[in-house]
Amino acid sequence: GQNIDQPTEMTATEGAIVQINCTYQTSGFNGLFWYQQHAGEAPTFLSYNVLDGLEEKGRFSSFLSRSKGYSYLLLKELQMKDSASYLCAVGFNDYKLSFGAGTTVTVRA
Amino acid sequence: ETGVTQTPRHLVMGMTNKKSLKCEQHLGHNAMYWYKQSAKKPLELMFVYNFKEQTENNSVPSRFSPECPNSSHLFLHLHTLQPEDSALYLCASSQDLESGWTEAFFGQGTRLTVV
């Protein structure tokens, strides 16, 4: 939906940093969300960006560049419990979310 | 616990069966959504209700029939499904479609298998 692209899988070591990129078409853009989804569970809200720049929330940060149609989610000090799928979702002018396919992050000891 | 409850969590049904999925939210929200999540694919928006009125039917086949009797409850009635309809069906709610962007809260989903 709406050409939202993110990598399929990423693997990192416990304690490391991982950056998940998301690109989207810019026409009608109205906000970008990141969700975390553990296997068999509901997606849960992580962050929301509507202006350019970095939003920091503890170990998680999200960045947005509206002119480039680009966002990333940065996970720092990775823990085993961070193994999950991370969904990039873009809101357009009709106030409905379009989701990317998700990035599965595997954290290894 | 996100405040959005879906039942059943798992459902196996034959292609000639009729079943219903239920979603209930206790968050005081006025917008409710059905999404389909298939493996390795983006969440697909199926239906949107805002203040009990259907505002979106995203080209969903008629074998899926939504119902929203009030702002707290949402149903998805299923009949004569196909094996390719097997997926995780997620319900979500948000404040409403007029308040601008607010986060959507998701239920844990119903894992549907059509045999």
PDB file of N, CA and C in Angstrom, chain B residues 9 11 21 35-39 44 46 64 82-90 109-114:
ATOM      1  N   ARG B   9      -9.730 -16.360  19.436  1.00  0.00           N
ATOM      2  CA  ARG B   9      -8.323 -16.136  19.075  1.00  0.00           C
ATOM      3  C   ARG B   9      -7.920 -17.006  17.890  1.00  0.00           C
ATOM      4  N   LEU B  11      -9.627 -19.846  14.873  1.00  0.00           N
ATOM      5  CA  LEU B  11     -10.844 -20.360  14.269  1.00  0.00           C
ATOM      6  C   LEU B  11     -10.473 -21.185  13.040  1.00  0.00           C
ATOM      7  N   LEU B  21     -16.499 -13.126  13.612  1.00  0.00           N
ATOM      8  CA  LEU B  21     -15.445 -12.634  14.488  1.00  0.00           C
ATOM      9  C   LEU B  21     -15.974 -11.427  15.251  1.00  0.00           C
ATOM     10  N   TYR B  35      -8.472  -5.266   9.751  1.00  0.00           N
ATOM     11  CA  TYR B  35      -7.305  -5.473   8.902  1.00  0.00           C
ATOM     12  C   TYR B  35      -7.108  -6.969   8.700  1.00  0.00           C
ATOM     13  N   LYS B  36      -6.539  -7.308   7.548  1.00  0.00           N
ATOM     14  CA  LYS B  36      -6.117  -8.681   7.274  1.00  0.00           C
ATOM     15  C   LYS B  36      -4.589  -8.700   7.226  1.00  0.00           C
ATOM     16  N   GLN B  37      -3.990  -9.651   7.945  1.00  0.00           N
ATOM     17  CA  GLN B  37      -2.540  -9.773   7.941  1.00  0.00           C
ATOM     18  C   GLN B  37      -2.150 -11.166   7.458  1.00  0.00           C
ATOM     19  N   SER B  38      -1.595 -11.231   6.256  1.00  0.00           N
ATOM     20  CA  SER B  38      -1.090 -12.484   5.710  1.00  0.00           C
ATOM     21  C   SER B  38       0.422 -12.505   5.861  1.00  0.00           C
ATOM     22  N   ALA B  39       0.980 -13.698   5.872  1.00  0.00           N
ATOM     23  CA  ALA B  39       2.420 -13.847   6.093  1.00  0.00           C
ATOM     24  C   ALA B  39       3.213 -13.043   5.069  1.00  0.00           C
ATOM     25  N   GLU B  44      -3.525  -5.291   5.425  1.00  0.00           N
ATOM     26  CA  GLU B  44      -4.458  -4.781   4.425  1.00  0.00           C
ATOM     27  C   GLU B  44      -5.700  -4.259   5.135  1.00  0.00           C
ATOM     28  N   MET B  46      -9.403  -3.499   5.536  1.00  0.00           N
ATOM     29  CA  MET B  46     -10.600  -4.064   4.927  1.00  0.00           C
ATOM     30  C   MET B  46     -11.784  -3.101   5.060  1.00  0.00           C
ATOM     31  N   PHE B  64     -17.155 -11.470   3.042  1.00  0.00           N
ATOM     32  CA  PHE B  64     -16.850 -10.813   4.318  1.00  0.00           C
ATOM     33  C   PHE B  64     -17.879  -9.700   4.520  1.00  0.00           C
ATOM     34  N   GLN B  82     -12.715 -18.958   1.180  1.00  0.00           N
ATOM     35  CA  GLN B  82     -11.774 -19.721   0.383  1.00  0.00           C
ATOM     36  C   GLN B  82     -10.492 -19.964   1.196  1.00  0.00           C
ATOM     37  N   PRO B  83      -9.734 -21.000   0.861  1.00  0.00           N
ATOM     38  CA  PRO B  83      -8.490 -21.256   1.607  1.00  0.00           C
ATOM     39  C   PRO B  83      -7.551 -20.050   1.631  1.00  0.00           C
ATOM     40  N   GLU B  84      -7.548 -19.239   0.578  1.00  0.00           N
ATOM     41  CA  GLU B  84      -6.658 -18.070   0.547  1.00  0.00           C
ATOM     42  C   GLU B  84      -7.092 -16.963   1.513  1.00  0.00           C
ATOM     43  N   ASP B  85      -8.260 -17.134   2.124  1.00  0.00           N
ATOM     44  CA  ASP B  85      -8.701 -16.187   3.142  1.00  0.00           C
ATOM     45  C   ASP B  85      -8.082 -16.479   4.503  1.00  0.00           C
ATOM     46  N   SER B  86      -7.372 -17.584   4.617  1.00  0.00           N
ATOM     47  CA  SER B  86      -6.684 -17.914   5.861  1.00  0.00           C
ATOM     48  C   SER B  86      -5.652 -16.839   6.165  1.00  0.00           C
ATOM     49  N   ALA B  87      -5.743 -16.252   7.352  1.00  0.00           N
ATOM     50  CA  ALA B  87      -4.860 -15.138   7.725  1.00  0.00           C
ATOM     51  C   ALA B  87      -5.140 -14.766   9.174  1.00  0.00           C
ATOM     52  N   LEU B  88      -4.410 -13.774   9.647  1.00  0.00           N
ATOM     53  CA  LEU B  88      -4.692 -13.172  10.951  1.00  0.00           C
ATOM     54  C   LEU B  88      -5.566 -11.947  10.699  1.00  0.00           C
ATOM     55  N   TYR B  89      -6.709 -11.900  11.349  1.00  0.00           N
ATOM     56  CA  TYR B  89      -7.617 -10.763  11.187  1.00  0.00           C
ATOM     57  C   TYR B  89      -7.524  -9.900  12.438  1.00  0.00           C
ATOM     58  N   LEU B  90      -7.123  -8.658  12.229  1.00  0.00           N
ATOM     59  CA  LEU B  90      -6.884  -7.736  13.334  1.00  0.00           C
ATOM     60  C   LEU B  90      -7.946  -6.641  13.360  1.00  0.00           C
ATOM     61  N   GLY B 109      -5.972 -10.243  17.560  1.00  0.00           N
ATOM     62  CA  GLY B 109      -6.266 -10.892  16.302  1.00  0.00           C
ATOM     63  C   GLY B 109      -6.938 -12.245  16.443  1.00  0.00           C
ATOM     64  N   THR B 110      -7.580 -12.651  15.365  1.00  0.00           N
ATOM     65  CA  THR B 110      -8.134 -13.997  15.238  1.00  0.00           C
ATOM     66  C   THR B 110      -7.364 -14.695  14.127  1.00  0.00           C
ATOM     67  N   ARG B 111      -6.743 -15.809  14.473  1.00  0.00           N
ATOM     68  CA  ARG B 111      -6.032 -16.607  13.465  1.00  0.00           C
ATOM     69  C   ARG B 111      -7.046 -17.516  12.800  1.00  0.00           C
ATOM     70  N   LEU B 112      -7.360 -17.226  11.547  1.00  0.00           N
ATOM     71  CA  LEU B 112      -8.378 -17.962  10.807  1.00  0.00           C
ATOM     72  C   LEU B 112      -7.734 -18.936   9.831  1.00  0.00           C
ATOM     73  N   THR B 113      -8.194 -20.159   9.871  1.00  0.00           N
ATOM     74  CA  THR B 113      -7.761 -21.174   8.910  1.00  0.00           C
ATOM     75  C   THR B 113      -8.996 -21.716   8.207  1.00  0.00           C
ATOM     76  N   VAL B 114      -9.000 -21.623   6.891  1.00  0.00           N
ATOM     77  CA  VAL B 114     -10.112 -22.134   6.090  1.00  0.00           C
ATOM     78  C   VAL B 114      -9.674 -23.446   5.439  1.00  0.00           C
TER      79      VAL B 114
END
